[in-house]
Coordinates of C-alpha atoms in Angstrom, one line a residue:
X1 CA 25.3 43.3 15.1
X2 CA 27.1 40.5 13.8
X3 CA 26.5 36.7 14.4
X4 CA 28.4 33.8 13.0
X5 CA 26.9 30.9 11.7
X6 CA 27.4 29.4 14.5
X7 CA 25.1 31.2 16.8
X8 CA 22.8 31.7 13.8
X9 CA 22.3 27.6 13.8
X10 CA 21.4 27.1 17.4
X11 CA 18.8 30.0 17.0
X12 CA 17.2 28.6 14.1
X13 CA 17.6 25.1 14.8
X14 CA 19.3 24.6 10.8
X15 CA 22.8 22.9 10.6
X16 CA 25.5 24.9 9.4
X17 CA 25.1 23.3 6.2
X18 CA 21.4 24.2 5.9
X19 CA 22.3 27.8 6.1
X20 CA 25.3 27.7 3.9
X21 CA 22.4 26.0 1.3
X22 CA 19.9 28.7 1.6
X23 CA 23.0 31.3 1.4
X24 CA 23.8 29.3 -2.2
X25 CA 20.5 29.6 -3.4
X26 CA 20.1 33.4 -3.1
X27 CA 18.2 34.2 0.3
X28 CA 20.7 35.2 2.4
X29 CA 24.4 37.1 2.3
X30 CA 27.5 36.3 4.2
X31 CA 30.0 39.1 4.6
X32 CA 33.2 38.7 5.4
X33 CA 35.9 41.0 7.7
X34 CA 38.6 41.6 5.8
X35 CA 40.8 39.1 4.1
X36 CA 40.2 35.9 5.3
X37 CA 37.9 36.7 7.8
X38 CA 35.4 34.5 9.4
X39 CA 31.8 34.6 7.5
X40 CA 29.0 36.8 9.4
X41 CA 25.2 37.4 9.2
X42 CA 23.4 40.3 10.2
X43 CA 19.9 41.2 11.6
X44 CA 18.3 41.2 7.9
X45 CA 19.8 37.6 7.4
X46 CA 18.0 36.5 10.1
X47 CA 14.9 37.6 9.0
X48 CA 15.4 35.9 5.4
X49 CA 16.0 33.0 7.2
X50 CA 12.5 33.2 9.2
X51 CA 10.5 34.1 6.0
X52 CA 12.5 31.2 3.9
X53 CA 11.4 28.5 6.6
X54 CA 7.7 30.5 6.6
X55 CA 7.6 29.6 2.8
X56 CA 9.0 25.7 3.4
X57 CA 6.6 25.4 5.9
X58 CA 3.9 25.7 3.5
X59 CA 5.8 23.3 1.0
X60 CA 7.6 25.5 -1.5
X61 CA 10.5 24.6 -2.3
X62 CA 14.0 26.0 -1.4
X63 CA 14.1 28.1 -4.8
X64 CA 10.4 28.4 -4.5
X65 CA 11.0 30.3 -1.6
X66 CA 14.1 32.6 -3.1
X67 CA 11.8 34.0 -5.6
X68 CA 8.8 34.9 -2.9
X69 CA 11.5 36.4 -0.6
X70 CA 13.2 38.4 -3.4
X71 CA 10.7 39.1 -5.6
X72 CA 9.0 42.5 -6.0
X73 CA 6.0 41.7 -8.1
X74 CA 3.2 41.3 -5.5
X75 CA 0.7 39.3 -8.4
X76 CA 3.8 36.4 -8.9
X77 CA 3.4 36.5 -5.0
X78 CA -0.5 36.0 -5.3
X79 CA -0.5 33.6 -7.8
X80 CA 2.1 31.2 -6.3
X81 CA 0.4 31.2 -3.6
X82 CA -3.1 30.1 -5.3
X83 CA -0.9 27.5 -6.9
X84 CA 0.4 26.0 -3.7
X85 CA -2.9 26.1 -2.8
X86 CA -4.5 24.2 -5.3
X87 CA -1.1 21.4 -4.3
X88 CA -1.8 20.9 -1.4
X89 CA -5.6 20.1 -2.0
X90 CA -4.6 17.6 -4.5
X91 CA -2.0 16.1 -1.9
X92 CA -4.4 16.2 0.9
X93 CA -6.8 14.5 -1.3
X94 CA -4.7 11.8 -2.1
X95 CA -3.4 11.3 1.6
X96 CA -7.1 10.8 2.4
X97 CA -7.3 8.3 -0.2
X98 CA -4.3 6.8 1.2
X99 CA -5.9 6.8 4.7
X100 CA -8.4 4.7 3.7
X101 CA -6.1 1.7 1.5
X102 CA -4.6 2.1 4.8
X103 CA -8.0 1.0 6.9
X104 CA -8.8 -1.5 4.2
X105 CA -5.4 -3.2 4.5
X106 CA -5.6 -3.4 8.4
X107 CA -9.0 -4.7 8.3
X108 CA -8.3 -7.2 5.7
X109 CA -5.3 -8.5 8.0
X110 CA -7.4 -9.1 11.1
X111 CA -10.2 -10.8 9.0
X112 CA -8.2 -12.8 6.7
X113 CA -5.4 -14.0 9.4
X114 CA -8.4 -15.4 11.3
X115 CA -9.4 -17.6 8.3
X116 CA -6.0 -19.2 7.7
X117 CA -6.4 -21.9 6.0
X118 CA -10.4 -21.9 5.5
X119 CA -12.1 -22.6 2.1
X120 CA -15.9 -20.2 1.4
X121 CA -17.3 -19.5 -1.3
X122 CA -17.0 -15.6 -2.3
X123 CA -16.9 -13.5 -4.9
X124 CA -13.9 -12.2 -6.4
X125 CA -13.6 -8.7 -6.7
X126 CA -13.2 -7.2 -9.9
X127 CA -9.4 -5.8 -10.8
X128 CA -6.5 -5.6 -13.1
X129 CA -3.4 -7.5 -13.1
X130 CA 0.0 -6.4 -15.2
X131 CA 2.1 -9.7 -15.4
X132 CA 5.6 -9.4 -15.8
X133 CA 7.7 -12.1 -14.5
X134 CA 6.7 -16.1 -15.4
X135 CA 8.6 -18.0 -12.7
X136 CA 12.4 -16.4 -12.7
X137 CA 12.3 -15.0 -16.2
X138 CA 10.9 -11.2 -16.9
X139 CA 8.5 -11.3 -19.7
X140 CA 8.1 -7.3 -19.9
X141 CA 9.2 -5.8 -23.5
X142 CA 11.6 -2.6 -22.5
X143 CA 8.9 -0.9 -24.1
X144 CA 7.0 -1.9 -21.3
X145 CA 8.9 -0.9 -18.6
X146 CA 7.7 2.5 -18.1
X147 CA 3.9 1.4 -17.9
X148 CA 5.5 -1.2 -15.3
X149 CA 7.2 1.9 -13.4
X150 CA 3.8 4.0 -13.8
X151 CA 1.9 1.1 -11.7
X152 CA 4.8 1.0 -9.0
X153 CA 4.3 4.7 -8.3
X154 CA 0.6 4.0 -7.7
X155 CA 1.9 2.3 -4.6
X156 CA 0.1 1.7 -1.9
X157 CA -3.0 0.7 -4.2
X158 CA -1.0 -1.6 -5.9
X159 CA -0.7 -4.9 -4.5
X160 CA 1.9 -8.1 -5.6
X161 CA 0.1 -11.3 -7.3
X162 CA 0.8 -14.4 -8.3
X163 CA -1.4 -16.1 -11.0
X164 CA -0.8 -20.0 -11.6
X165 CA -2.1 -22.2 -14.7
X166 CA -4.4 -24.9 -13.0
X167 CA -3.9 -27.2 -15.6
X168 CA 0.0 -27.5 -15.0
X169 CA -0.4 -27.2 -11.4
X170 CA -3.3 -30.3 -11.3
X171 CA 0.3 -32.3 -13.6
X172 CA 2.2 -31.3 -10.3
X173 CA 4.0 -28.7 -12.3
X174 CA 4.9 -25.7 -10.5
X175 CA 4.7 -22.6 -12.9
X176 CA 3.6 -19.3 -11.6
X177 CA 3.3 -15.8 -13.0
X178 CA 4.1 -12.4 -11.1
X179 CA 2.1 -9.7 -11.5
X180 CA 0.7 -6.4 -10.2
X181 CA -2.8 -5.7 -8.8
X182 CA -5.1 -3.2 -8.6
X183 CA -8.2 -2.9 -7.4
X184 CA -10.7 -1.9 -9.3
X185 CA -12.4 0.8 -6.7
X186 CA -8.8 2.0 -6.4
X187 CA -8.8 2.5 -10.1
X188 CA -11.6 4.4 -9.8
X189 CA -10.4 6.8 -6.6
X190 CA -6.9 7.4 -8.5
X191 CA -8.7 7.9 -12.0
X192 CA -5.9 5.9 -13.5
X193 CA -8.4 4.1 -15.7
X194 CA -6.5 4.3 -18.9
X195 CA -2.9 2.8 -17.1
X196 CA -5.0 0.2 -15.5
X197 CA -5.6 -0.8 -19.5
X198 CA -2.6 -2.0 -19.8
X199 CA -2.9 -4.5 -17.5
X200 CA -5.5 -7.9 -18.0
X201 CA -9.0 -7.4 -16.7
X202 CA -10.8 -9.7 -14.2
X203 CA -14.6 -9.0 -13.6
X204 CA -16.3 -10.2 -10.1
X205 CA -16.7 -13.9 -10.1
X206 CA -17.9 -16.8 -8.0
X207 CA -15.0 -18.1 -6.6
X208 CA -13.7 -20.6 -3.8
X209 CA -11.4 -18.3 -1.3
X210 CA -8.6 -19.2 1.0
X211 CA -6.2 -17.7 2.8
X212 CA -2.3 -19.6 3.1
X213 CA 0.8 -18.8 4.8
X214 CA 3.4 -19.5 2.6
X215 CA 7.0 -19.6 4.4
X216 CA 10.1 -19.4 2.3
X217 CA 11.8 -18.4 -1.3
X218 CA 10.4 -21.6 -3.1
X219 CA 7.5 -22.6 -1.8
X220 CA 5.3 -25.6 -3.7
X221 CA 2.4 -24.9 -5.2
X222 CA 1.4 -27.7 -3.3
X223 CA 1.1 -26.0 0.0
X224 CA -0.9 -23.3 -1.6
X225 CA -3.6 -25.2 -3.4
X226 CA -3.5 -28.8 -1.8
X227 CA -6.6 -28.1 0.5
X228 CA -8.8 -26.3 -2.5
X229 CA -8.2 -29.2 -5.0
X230 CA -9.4 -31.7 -1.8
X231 CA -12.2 -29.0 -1.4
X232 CA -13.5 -28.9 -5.6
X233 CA -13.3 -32.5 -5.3
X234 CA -15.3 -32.8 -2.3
X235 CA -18.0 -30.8 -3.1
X236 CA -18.3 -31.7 -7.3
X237 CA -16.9 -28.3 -8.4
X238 CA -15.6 -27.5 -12.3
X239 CA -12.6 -25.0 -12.2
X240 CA -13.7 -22.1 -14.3
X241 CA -10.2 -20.0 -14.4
X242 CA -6.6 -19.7 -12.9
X243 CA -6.4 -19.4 -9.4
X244 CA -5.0 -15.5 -8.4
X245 CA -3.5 -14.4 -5.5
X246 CA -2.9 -11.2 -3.3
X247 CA -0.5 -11.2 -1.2
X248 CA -1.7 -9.1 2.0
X249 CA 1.5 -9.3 4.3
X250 CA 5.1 -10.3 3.7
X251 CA 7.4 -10.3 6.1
X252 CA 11.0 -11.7 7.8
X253 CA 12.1 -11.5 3.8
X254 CA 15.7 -12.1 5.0
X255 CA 15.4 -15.0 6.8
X256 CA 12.2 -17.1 6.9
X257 CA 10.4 -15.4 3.9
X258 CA 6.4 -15.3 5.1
X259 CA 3.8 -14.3 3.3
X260 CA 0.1 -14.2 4.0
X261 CA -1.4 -14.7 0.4
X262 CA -5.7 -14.2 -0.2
X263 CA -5.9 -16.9 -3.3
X264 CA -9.1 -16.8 -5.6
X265 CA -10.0 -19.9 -7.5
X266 CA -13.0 -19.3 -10.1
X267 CA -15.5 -22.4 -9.8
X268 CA -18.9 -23.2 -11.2
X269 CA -21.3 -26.4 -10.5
X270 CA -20.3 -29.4 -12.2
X271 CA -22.5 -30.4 -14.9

């Protein structure tokens, strides 16, 4: 029998385009009646076709799949498999671990957006931060930039930061400096301790913690930080560091520009 491509696409449930892909790349073979003739498939195309999405459903790739179909070398066949097999454990694996960044972010929403505005006492947890932008001006070398890329493809783990100079802000300047998180727990899951070295390191430290909404592009430093100066005041604190953020949720970017920032500001007693 004979079927056009056509009936072979409802069957299958693959766009004409999708077939005429999988014909390209060697698993299947249209003939052709005559000169001119409309393009057919026949029973063994079909079957190509089934074992070719068999193979994708596992996650070869289209060519992957070619050279299983084609093939005639039953160890290549064994081996590939044990390959894919080993893939997908290291993608399940890292699924899992985005699973639980996943938790950890939802649970740190519902906690945090509950304590808007509230100063405690905490302490910091440790992590890295890659700076690369002080206020509007990148400060990255091009030499750089492929570390910078390296931590964007750890995303979701990674998180945006700002870090601001205390001293400037305290003169009512506003000068902040953008950076990249990571945690370090999640340094430790993705075993991407030597990238993570590229960044600055912050150990665990006794800190005053707040949580701020901040609503548009240019937002004082003021609104951040007004309520933990009145707090260090207050309570006869010494600044021992920068304060740091993490920004936990940002959202309506194109209009109203809000962010829900976690800010860390190291303190010790006063003297």
């Amino acid at each position: 029998m004979k079927y056009r491509i056509g009936q072979i696409s409802k069957l299958l449930g693959l766009s004409a385009e999708g077939i005429r892909m999988y014909e390209r790349d060697g698993i299947l073979k249209s003939h052709r009646e005559g000169t001119g003739g409309y393009r057919y498939y026949e029973r063994p195309d079909i079957v190509s076709l089934i074992l070719a999405k068999d193979y994708r459903g596992y996650g070869f790739s289209v060519s992957e799949a070619e050279s299983l179909i084609n093939t005639d070398d039953l160890d290549f066949v064994k081996k590939s498999f044990a390959r894919r097999g080993a893939e997908l454990r290291k993608e399940i694996l890292h699924k899992r671990q985005i699973l639980t960044c996943l938790h950890e972010r939802e649970a740190l929403l519902k906690k945090e957006t509950r304590r808007l505005g509230l100063v405690r006492l905490a302490e910091r947890p440790a992590f890295y931060l890659l700076e690369y932008m002080l206020d509007d001006e990148l400060i990255l070398r091009p030499e750089q930039y492929e570390t910078f890329r390296r931590w964007i493809a750890m995303t979701p783990f990674v998180f945006p930061s700002l870090r601001c100079d205390w001293t400037a802000l305290s003169r009512g300047e506003k000068t902040f400096t953008a950076a990249l998180g990571l945690m370090e727990r999640d340094i430790k899951r993705l075993g991407a301790e030597e990238l993570a070295a590229a960044g600055r390191y912050y150990p665990p430290a006794p800190c005053l913690c707040t949580v701020v909404r901040a609503v548009g592009h240019r937002s004082s430093g003021d609104d951040y930080f007004a309520h933990l100066r009145g707090y260090v005041m207050k309570k006869a604190l010494r600044v021992a560091g920068d304060p740091v953020s993490r920004t936990i949720l940002s959202m309506n970017r194109q209009a109203e520009n809000i962010r829900y920032r976690q800010i860390w500001l190291p303190v010790r007693a006063a003297a």
